[in-house]
Short mmCIF file of C-alpha atoms in Angstrom, two decimals:
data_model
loop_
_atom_site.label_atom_id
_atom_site.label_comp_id
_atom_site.label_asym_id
_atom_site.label_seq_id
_atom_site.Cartn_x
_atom_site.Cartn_y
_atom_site.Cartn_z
CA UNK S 1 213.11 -128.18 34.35
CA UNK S 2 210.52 -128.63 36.80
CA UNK S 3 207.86 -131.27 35.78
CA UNK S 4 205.22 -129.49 38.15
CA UNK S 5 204.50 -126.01 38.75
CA UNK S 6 202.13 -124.72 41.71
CA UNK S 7 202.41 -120.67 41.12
CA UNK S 8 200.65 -119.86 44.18
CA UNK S 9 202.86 -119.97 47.63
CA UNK S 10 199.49 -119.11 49.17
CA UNK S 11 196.19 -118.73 48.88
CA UNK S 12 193.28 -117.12 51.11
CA UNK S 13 189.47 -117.85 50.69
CA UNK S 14 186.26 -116.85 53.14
CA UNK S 15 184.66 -119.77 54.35
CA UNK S 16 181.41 -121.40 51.57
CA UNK S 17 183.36 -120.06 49.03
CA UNK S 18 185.45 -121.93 45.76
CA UNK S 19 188.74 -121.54 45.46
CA UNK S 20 191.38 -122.19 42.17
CA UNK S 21 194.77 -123.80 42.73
CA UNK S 22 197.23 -123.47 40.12
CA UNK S 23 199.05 -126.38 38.83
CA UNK S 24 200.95 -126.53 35.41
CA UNK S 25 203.23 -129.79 34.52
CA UNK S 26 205.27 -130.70 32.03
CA UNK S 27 205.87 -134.07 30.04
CA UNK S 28 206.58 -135.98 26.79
CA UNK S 29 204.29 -138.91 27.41
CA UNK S 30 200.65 -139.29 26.09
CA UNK S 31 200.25 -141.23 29.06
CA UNK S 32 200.52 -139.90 32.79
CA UNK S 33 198.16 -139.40 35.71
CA UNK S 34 197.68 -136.24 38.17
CA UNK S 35 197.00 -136.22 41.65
CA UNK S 36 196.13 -133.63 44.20
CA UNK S 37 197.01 -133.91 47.99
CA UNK S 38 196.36 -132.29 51.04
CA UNK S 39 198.42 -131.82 53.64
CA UNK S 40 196.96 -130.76 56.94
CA UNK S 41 199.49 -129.06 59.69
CA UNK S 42 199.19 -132.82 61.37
CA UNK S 43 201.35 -133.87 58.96
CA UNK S 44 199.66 -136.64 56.85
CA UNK S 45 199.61 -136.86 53.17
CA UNK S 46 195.99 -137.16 52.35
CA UNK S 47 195.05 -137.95 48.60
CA UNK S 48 192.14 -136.04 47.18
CA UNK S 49 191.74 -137.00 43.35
CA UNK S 50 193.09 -138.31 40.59
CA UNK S 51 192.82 -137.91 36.74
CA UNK S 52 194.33 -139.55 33.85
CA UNK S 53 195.41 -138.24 30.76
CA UNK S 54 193.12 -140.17 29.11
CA UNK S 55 189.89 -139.51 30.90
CA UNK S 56 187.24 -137.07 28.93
CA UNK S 57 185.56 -135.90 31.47
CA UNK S 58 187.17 -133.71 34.76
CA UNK S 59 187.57 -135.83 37.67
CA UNK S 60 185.33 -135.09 40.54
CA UNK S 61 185.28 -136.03 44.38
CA UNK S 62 183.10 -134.49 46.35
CA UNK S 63 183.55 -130.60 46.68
CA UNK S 64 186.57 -131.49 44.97
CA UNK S 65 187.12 -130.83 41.37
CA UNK S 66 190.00 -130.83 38.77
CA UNK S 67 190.04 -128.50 36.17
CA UNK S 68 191.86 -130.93 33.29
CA UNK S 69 193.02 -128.53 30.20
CA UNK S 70 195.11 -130.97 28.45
CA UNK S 71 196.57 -128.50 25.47
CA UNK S 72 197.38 -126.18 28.28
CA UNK S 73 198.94 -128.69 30.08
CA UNK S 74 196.94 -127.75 33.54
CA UNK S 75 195.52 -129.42 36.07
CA UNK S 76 194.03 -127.10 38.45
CA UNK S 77 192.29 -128.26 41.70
CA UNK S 78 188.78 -126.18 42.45
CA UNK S 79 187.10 -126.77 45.99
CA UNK S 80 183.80 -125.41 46.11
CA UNK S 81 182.09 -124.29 49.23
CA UNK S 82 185.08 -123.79 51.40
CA UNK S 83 185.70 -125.08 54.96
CA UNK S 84 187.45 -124.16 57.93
CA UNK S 85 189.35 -127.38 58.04
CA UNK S 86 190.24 -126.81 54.36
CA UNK S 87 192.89 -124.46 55.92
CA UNK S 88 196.29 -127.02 54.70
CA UNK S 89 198.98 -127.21 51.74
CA UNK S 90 197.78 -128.98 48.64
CA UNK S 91 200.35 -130.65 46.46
CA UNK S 92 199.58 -131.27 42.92
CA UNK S 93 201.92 -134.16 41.34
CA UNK S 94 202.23 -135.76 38.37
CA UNK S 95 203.30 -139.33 37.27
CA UNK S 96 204.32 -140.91 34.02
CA UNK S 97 204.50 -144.15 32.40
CA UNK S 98 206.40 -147.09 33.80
CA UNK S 99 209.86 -146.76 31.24
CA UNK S 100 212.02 -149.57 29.88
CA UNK S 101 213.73 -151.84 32.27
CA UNK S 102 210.90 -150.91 34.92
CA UNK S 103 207.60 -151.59 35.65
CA UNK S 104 207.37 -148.21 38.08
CA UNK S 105 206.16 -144.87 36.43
CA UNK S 106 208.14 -141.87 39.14
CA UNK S 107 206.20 -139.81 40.80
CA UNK S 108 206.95 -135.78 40.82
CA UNK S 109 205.70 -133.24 43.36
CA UNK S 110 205.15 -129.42 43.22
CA UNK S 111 206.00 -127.09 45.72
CA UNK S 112 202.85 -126.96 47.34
CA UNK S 113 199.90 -123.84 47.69
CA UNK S 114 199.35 -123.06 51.43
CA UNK S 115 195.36 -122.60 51.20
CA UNK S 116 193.99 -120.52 54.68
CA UNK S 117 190.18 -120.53 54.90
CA UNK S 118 189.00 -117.88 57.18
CA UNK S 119 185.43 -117.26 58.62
CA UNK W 1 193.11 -150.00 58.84
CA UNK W 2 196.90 -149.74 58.96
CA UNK W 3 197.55 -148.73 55.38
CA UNK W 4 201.28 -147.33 55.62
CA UNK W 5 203.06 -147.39 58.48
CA UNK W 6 206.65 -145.94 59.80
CA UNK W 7 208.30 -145.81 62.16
CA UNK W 8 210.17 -143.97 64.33
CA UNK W 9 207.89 -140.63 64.14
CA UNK W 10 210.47 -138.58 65.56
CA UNK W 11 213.98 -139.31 65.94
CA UNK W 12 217.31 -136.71 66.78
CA UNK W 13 220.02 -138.16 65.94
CA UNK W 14 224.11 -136.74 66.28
CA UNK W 15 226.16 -136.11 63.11
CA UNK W 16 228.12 -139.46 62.39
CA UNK W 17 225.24 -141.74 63.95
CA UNK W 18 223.10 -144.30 61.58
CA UNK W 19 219.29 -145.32 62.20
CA UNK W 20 217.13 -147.37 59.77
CA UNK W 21 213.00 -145.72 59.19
CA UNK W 22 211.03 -149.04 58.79
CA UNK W 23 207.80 -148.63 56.62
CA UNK W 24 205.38 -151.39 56.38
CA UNK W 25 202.32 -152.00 54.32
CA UNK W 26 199.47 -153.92 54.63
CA UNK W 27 197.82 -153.44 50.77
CA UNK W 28 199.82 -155.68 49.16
CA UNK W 29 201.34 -153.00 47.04
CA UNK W 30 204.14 -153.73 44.82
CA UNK W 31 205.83 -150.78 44.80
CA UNK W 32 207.24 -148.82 47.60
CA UNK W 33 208.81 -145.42 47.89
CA UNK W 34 210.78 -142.82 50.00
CA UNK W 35 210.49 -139.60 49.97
CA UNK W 36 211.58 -136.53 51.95
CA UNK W 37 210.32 -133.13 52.58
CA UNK W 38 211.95 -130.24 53.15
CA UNK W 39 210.14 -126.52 53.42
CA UNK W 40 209.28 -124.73 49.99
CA UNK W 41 210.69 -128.20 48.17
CA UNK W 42 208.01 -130.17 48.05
CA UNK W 43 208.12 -133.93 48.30
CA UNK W 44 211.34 -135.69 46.55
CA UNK W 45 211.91 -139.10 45.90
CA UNK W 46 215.18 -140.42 47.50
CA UNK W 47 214.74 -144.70 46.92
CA UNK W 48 211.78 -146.42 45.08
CA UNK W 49 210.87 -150.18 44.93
CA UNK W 50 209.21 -151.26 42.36
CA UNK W 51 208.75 -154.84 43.52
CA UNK W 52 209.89 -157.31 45.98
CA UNK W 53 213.65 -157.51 45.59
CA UNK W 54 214.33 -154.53 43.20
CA UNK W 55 215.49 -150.93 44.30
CA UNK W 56 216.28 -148.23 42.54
CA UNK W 57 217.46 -144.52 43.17
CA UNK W 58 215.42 -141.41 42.96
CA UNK W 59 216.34 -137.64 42.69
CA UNK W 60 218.03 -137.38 46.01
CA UNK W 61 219.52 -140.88 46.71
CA UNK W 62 223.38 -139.55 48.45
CA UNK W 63 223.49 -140.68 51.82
CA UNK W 64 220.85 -143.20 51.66
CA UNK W 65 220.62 -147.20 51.26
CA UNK W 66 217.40 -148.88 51.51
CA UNK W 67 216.42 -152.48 51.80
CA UNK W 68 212.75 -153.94 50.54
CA UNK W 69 212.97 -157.16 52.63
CA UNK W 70 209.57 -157.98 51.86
CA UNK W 71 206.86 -157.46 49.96
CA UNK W 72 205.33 -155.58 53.10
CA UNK W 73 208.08 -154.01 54.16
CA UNK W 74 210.99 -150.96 52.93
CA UNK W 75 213.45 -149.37 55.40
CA UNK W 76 215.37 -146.53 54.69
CA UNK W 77 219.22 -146.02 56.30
CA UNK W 78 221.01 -143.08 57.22
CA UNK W 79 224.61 -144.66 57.34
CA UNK W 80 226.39 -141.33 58.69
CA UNK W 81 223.68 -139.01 59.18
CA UNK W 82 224.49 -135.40 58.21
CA UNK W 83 222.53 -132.15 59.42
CA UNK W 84 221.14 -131.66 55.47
CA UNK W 85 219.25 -134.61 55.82
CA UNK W 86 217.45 -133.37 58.52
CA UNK W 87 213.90 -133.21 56.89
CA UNK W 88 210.63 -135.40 57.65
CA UNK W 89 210.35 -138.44 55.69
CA UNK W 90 207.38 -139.82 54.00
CA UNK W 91 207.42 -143.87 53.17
CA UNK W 92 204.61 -144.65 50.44
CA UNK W 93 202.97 -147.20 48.48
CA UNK W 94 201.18 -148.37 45.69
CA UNK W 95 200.23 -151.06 43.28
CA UNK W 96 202.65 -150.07 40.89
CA UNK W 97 201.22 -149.44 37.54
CA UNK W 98 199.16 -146.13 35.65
CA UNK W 99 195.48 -147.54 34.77
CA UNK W 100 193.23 -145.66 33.11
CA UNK W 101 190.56 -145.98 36.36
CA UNK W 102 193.10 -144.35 38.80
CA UNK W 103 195.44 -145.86 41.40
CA UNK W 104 196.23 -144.00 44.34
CA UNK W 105 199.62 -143.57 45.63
CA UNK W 106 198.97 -143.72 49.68
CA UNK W 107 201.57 -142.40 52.36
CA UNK W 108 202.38 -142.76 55.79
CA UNK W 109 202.32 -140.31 58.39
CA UNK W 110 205.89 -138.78 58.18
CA UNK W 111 208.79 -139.41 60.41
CA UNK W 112 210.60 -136.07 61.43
CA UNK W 113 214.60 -136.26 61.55
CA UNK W 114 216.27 -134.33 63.02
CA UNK W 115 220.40 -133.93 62.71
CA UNK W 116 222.49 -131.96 64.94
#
């Protein structure tokens, strides 16, 4: 089963506008954090924001926001006031606990949501 | 600024022929990973490293040894390179452990293989 879900093969937004991508995960443990990356056509892995499952309050960076619904077991990524050089894939991921025998918790990627920001 | 650095960037290599990717940090992370992309898969974790000394495999580890000589520094081998690992390859690192501020997990700039 796929620990992270990203619905959304692509998405399309006008420029100064928000925009809603999709992520859904799946795990066991109480404990785990979520991240959001961009990934620009240069290449580069670029990390937005993070939130942990424990944290009350959404994370926020910027125009960048994460919708945390923890019975729904989402963590959607909103951007607010779109930008041309928004235009990239966005990779939510997920990563759990370090488990017995290591002190490393793995790391688990979605599929990606190709955002396009036009004028 | 360095951060996370590999190297080659690109490479094409012929079936049958071995190469090493070198990642090196300068954040004096413990833990060290490899991953690979390939289109509409996202990123998958072939080796991981949680500290100097240890490896361990990920979800896509056939085909693959690595070597964490250092604390700084993970390479990744392609012994007999085959045209299904042609993909780009992402070295990462961080400092290892899930706090309750946030840890970011910080990557390098990719390395596209190709295999023909």
């Amino acid at each position: 089963a796929q620990k992270i879900t990203q619905t959304q093969p692509g998405m399309f937004v006008q420029e100064k506008e928000a925009v809603t991508l999709d992520c859904t995960y799946d795990t066991s443990d109480p404990s785990y954090g979520l991240f959001w990356y961009k990934q620009p056509s240069s290449g580069e892995m670029i990390f937005l924001i993070y939130q942990g499952s424990y944290d009350q309050q959404n994370a926020t960076e910027g125009r960048y926001s994460l919708n945390f619904q923890k019975a729904r077991k989402s963590a959607n990524l909103v951007i607010s006031a779109s930008q041309l050089g928004d235009s990239a894939m966005y990779f939510c991921a997920m990563r759990e606990p370090p488990w017995r025998g290591s002190t490393l918790g793995r790391l688990y990627f979605g599929r990606g949501t190709q955002l396009t920001v036009w004028p | 600024n360095a951060g996370v650095t590999q190297t080659p960037k690109f490479q094409v290599l012929k079936t049958g022929q071995s190469m090493t990717l070198q990642c090196a940090q300068d954040m004096n992370h413990n833990s060290m990973y490899w991953y690979r992309q390939d289109p509409g898969m996202g990123l998958r974790l072939i080796y991981y490293s949680a500290s100097e000394g240890t490896t361990d495999k990920g979800e896509v580890p056939n085909g693959y040894n690595v070597s964490r000589l250092n604390k700084r520094e993970f390479s990744l081998r392609l012994e007999s390179a085959a045209p299904s690992q042609t993909s780009v390859y992402f070295c990462a690192s961080s400092d290892g452990t899930l706090k309750r501020s946030g840890n970011t997990i910080y990557f390098g700039e990719g390395s596209w293989l190709t295999v023909v």
